[in-house]
Amino acid sequence: MSVNQQAHTGPPYGQPQPGYQGYQQPAYGAQSLPGVPQSQYGAYNGPMPGYQQPVPPQGSLRALPTSGAPPPASGASHPSGHLAYSQFEHGDVQNGIPASAAPMQRPPASQPFLPGSAPTPVSQISTFQQYGPPPASVQQLRNHMAGMTIGSTAASAPPPAGLGYVSGSFSATGSGLHTPYSASQGPPPATVSEGLPLAQPPFPGHTVSTQRLPAQVPGFTPPPPSTGVGPSSYPPTTGAPRPPAMPGPPLPGQTVAGPPSSQPNHVSSPPPPPPSAMAGLHPGPPMSGLHGPPPPTHPPQPGYQMQQNGSFGQMRGPQPNYGGAYPGAPNYGSPPGPPPPPKRLDPDSIPSPIQVIEDDRNNRGSEPFVTGVRGQVPPLVTTNFLVKDQGNASPRYIRCTSYNIPCTSDMAKQSQVPLAAVIKPLATLPPEETLPYLVDHGESGPVRCNRCKAYMCPFMQFIEGGRRFQCCFCSCVTEVPPHYFQHLDHTGKRVDFYDRPELSLGSYEFLATVDYCKNNKFPSPPAFIFMIDVSYNAVKSGLVRLICEELKSLLDYLPREGNMEESAIRVGFVTYNKVLHFYNVKSSLAQPQMMVVSDVADMFVPLLDGFLVNVNESRTVIASLLDQIPEMFADTRETETVFAPVIQAGLEALKAAECAGKLFIFHTSLPIAEAPGKLKNRDDRKLINTDKEKTLFQPQTSFYNNLAKDCVAQGCCVDLFLFPNQYLDVATLGVVPYQTGGSIYKYAYFQLETDQYRFLNDLRRDVQKEVGFDAVMRVRTSTGIRATDFFGAFYMSNTTDVEMAGLDCDKTITVEFKHDDKLSEDSGALLQCALLYTSCAGQRRLRIHNLSLNCCTQLADLYRNCETDTLINYLAKYAYRGVLSSPVKTVRDSLINQCAQILACYRKNCASPSSAGQLILPECMKLLPVYLNCVLKSDVLQPGPEVTTDDRAYIRQLVTSMDVAETNVFFYPRLLPLTKADVDSDSLPAAIRNSEERLSKGDIYLLENGLNVFVWVGVSVQQGLIQNLFGVSSFSQISNALSTLPVLENPFSKKVRSIVDMLQGQRSRYMKLIIVKQEDKLEMLFKHFLVEDKSLSGGASYVDFLCHMHKEIRQLLS
């Protein structure tokens, strides 16, 4: 039938379909019917169990168009009497396979069906709509596929360049319905072959373990594990023909001319397998008139067998949501209608992050990770493991995208795998691991290579009896200073090898000499200056009083060196609105003195003596000041604030005191008062998805870039705490914190009762954490590669030195390397990260981290030693920087393209030959598609309507200095079923995948992403659990306003609170607790983090994206 013709209404549901007289028709989803033998293959698209094969048509039929009718409109209804399934019923057997990466609409839960409303087909570019010969080439085939898109555009609009899936739901005329088979419907109509490779031996080599298959079926051997994601693991059923969808016997002389498939010679559907292959099927007469050899009984194709009937094959199965006429509807002389869509790709058959994380924990969590061997891939960041430093830096300090790098730049370009290291120089170690040793070489300072200035490390080669050493980075030979000389043993090692950290360990510190200090003089201890906004909003919300109360006790916890009695850090205080108030808190004063600077255009510090003081000496004066500030400004009516002059004031104070330090600025509103750095409100949501969108991420004035440069030169780091009630321009205010190595914390719509706990925890941690000042970092590499690009919160005045006014234990710097020569497999590649900084006691130090990597001439070795979590960390940072200069869509497309190239290169060069219908992923990159999709759907690259411009700028800056563990949980949040927690053990319940269909309404779940902790409560949770956790007697009484869980004396409450505390302890920021009740308005926010599902802002589901990636890979390969 023509796709533009009105479809004929099918017979009433609940009656056997014409053409199938006398067959019992099994239920959808393989529910068994009484008296029907149970088939193990019920849920797949092969012949349905429980009926005999009908006598096939003699002669041949024309090919069926595989799609043509529209997908269900969002309001599409189900037939009455057909049990609709919600996500809580058959979650895994929803119909429609995303064979193009078109996003899938889930069938609506249940709505009445209006009898007589036939679907109106829309003119639609279908997969194969020709009735003549098949397309001549793969190219034509691709063109067919390229035309398919589901979007909110007109039905036959071409897809946007480069993206195979489009946001929005499909709008079509008519009800556009195709229903899943109900118990009363007939078996699916005949289709032409679905693109299954017919005979393929399992490929040798590269067998890679994959996840567990779904529960094993009796009498069926699961395929051997490997990397392929291929067509169905049940070859016998998929190739089997379906009885034709015709009201009567077919006309003689019709043949099935099948479109091309990935089978040899484009054969059509083969005859059904022998009865023994299908438990529960009655043997039927053989099919005649269908050309093609019977399928050989070959072992199942190894690989990620996607149970989805080969719609990864060249000839795609029907597209998701492209219904045909009603399945089994009479066609009255027109060509047979298209087949119903095959079932959705089973989410359990595709790579699961949870499974990969669990396997790594089980395999690598028990043994310590010993760093003595070159090029070892460490355990995943999600695994708890101990590190023993034996010559390479711990993965807590450095993680690489690959631990085996290509020997040549051509090979690196071919693979497209970025070579990058994520470095966290001051990372906190667990108590069981030893901090880096501090080495003091006296006045001569550390021993270094004469030419490249690399520091002494375990890879330096001592020669001539120990009198000289050859540099492992540049091969230059340097004299060993007399005081450092030591004899060599019979293996060429120095005899003091184990006594010197720099010869035997990957990470260590040197005490720097005066030559490493500014102006050749040792630094003074740093200072902390607290700068508090006292405008109307800050005072009225209770913020000013809260900060002053907290500082009274917090000042006793300033960071200090290990054995010091008290901190060496001095403190100062400033308050501001349109003008600045400085306070003299000199210990000899009875009361603090206030000095006001109202000329903000020319900022100066009105006092030197008494502004920066020792906390213990001035304790009473400081306490008095902190009591007075809230009272002084209690009646303020000043709403306007300045911002840049506040930073300038802090900078001038540190200059005058000749020390480095940190400004803690507590700020509430857009600085619109007349002053340098004044800003205007430029928030404009209309710019989203336009070429001007990038301006939303750029600062609106260059003033702050220049100010940041001055701050870095002085070692003035800025930490900014924001409390906005409206647009604040984080993109501009964040420039100075970002470029000085500082942090931004944001508490939108701050409310004392709900947000104070989170703010105070953040403030305490921020003030107490280890931090280095006036820091410069340089990364040296051995000949053949060099550091070319850097990502993070820092400033660079040249191409090699990363400068940071402050660097704390949470910040990372990501470094990308490129080849500038050939590498050799024998010598490998070396990195040395050297960080020069001032400790919080004022001591100048060098922290050194060394790492040795392998080099390879075979691409397979590169792919075998990659780290996907680190790769995603790098790609996210690369993309988040890209939005500053390119349209967001361009950034998204280039990410997809790069990952498709990485996987296509593997497929072409490393995987054994197999059908193009299989998606084959490298074992250690099998999560690349799911994680990449999470990055693409993130708020920066694809914002939902509720995401503000400030949120996006904030997230963009935050992610840029995250470590690998933080990006891992940020992009793929952790989802724990709390009701499954064992109250008697310390362990966490096993995590589950981030999808709504994994949630049960009788359970309580916790989801965390490093910024928020959601506790989701299902509508059917037992009353006793609600009472135990929330202290209320029913679901309706649970309050959304809770910012902490109530402290109740029962095992479940204690267990859940201990889980939350444990997770809070693992994160660098205090996560906001959000209680979400099922079907509540907050549930939309929660669902945004169920990243395997389709997002409201148009992001693809994991299943759809995997299909899209497969399509992209195949286009590259052809």
XYZ file of N, CA, C and O in Angstrom, residues 13 78-83 111-115:
48
model
N -10.060 -5.738 18.064
C -9.095 -6.423 18.909
C -9.838 -7.461 19.716
O -10.946 -7.244 20.145
N -4.217 3.303 23.873
C -4.194 1.858 23.773
C -5.597 1.343 23.585
O -6.546 1.927 24.075
N -5.734 0.218 22.930
C -7.068 -0.361 22.809
C -7.597 -0.720 24.173
O -6.849 -1.120 25.044
N -8.905 -0.550 24.350
C -9.470 -0.970 25.613
C -9.309 -2.474 25.661
O -9.382 -3.154 24.664
N -9.105 -2.948 26.815
C -8.918 -4.387 26.923
C -7.475 -4.770 26.709
O -7.075 -5.857 27.056
N -6.666 -3.908 26.143
C -5.237 -4.241 26.036
C -4.567 -3.698 27.268
O -4.637 -2.527 27.554
N -3.924 -4.562 27.984
C -3.307 -4.105 29.224
C -2.092 -3.262 28.912
O -1.107 -3.767 28.405
N -4.517 4.794 28.299
C -5.560 5.748 27.961
C -6.600 5.021 27.130
O -6.275 4.066 26.452
N -7.846 5.476 27.155
C -8.881 4.743 26.423
C -8.612 4.786 24.929
O -8.099 5.760 24.415
N -8.970 3.732 24.275
C -8.807 3.669 22.824
C -10.157 3.980 22.202
O -11.180 3.467 22.617
N -10.165 4.842 21.197
C -11.426 5.172 20.549
C -11.606 4.241 19.364
O -10.842 4.311 18.406
N -12.578 3.346 19.415
C -12.737 2.417 18.296
C -13.027 3.195 17.030
O -13.678 4.221 17.059
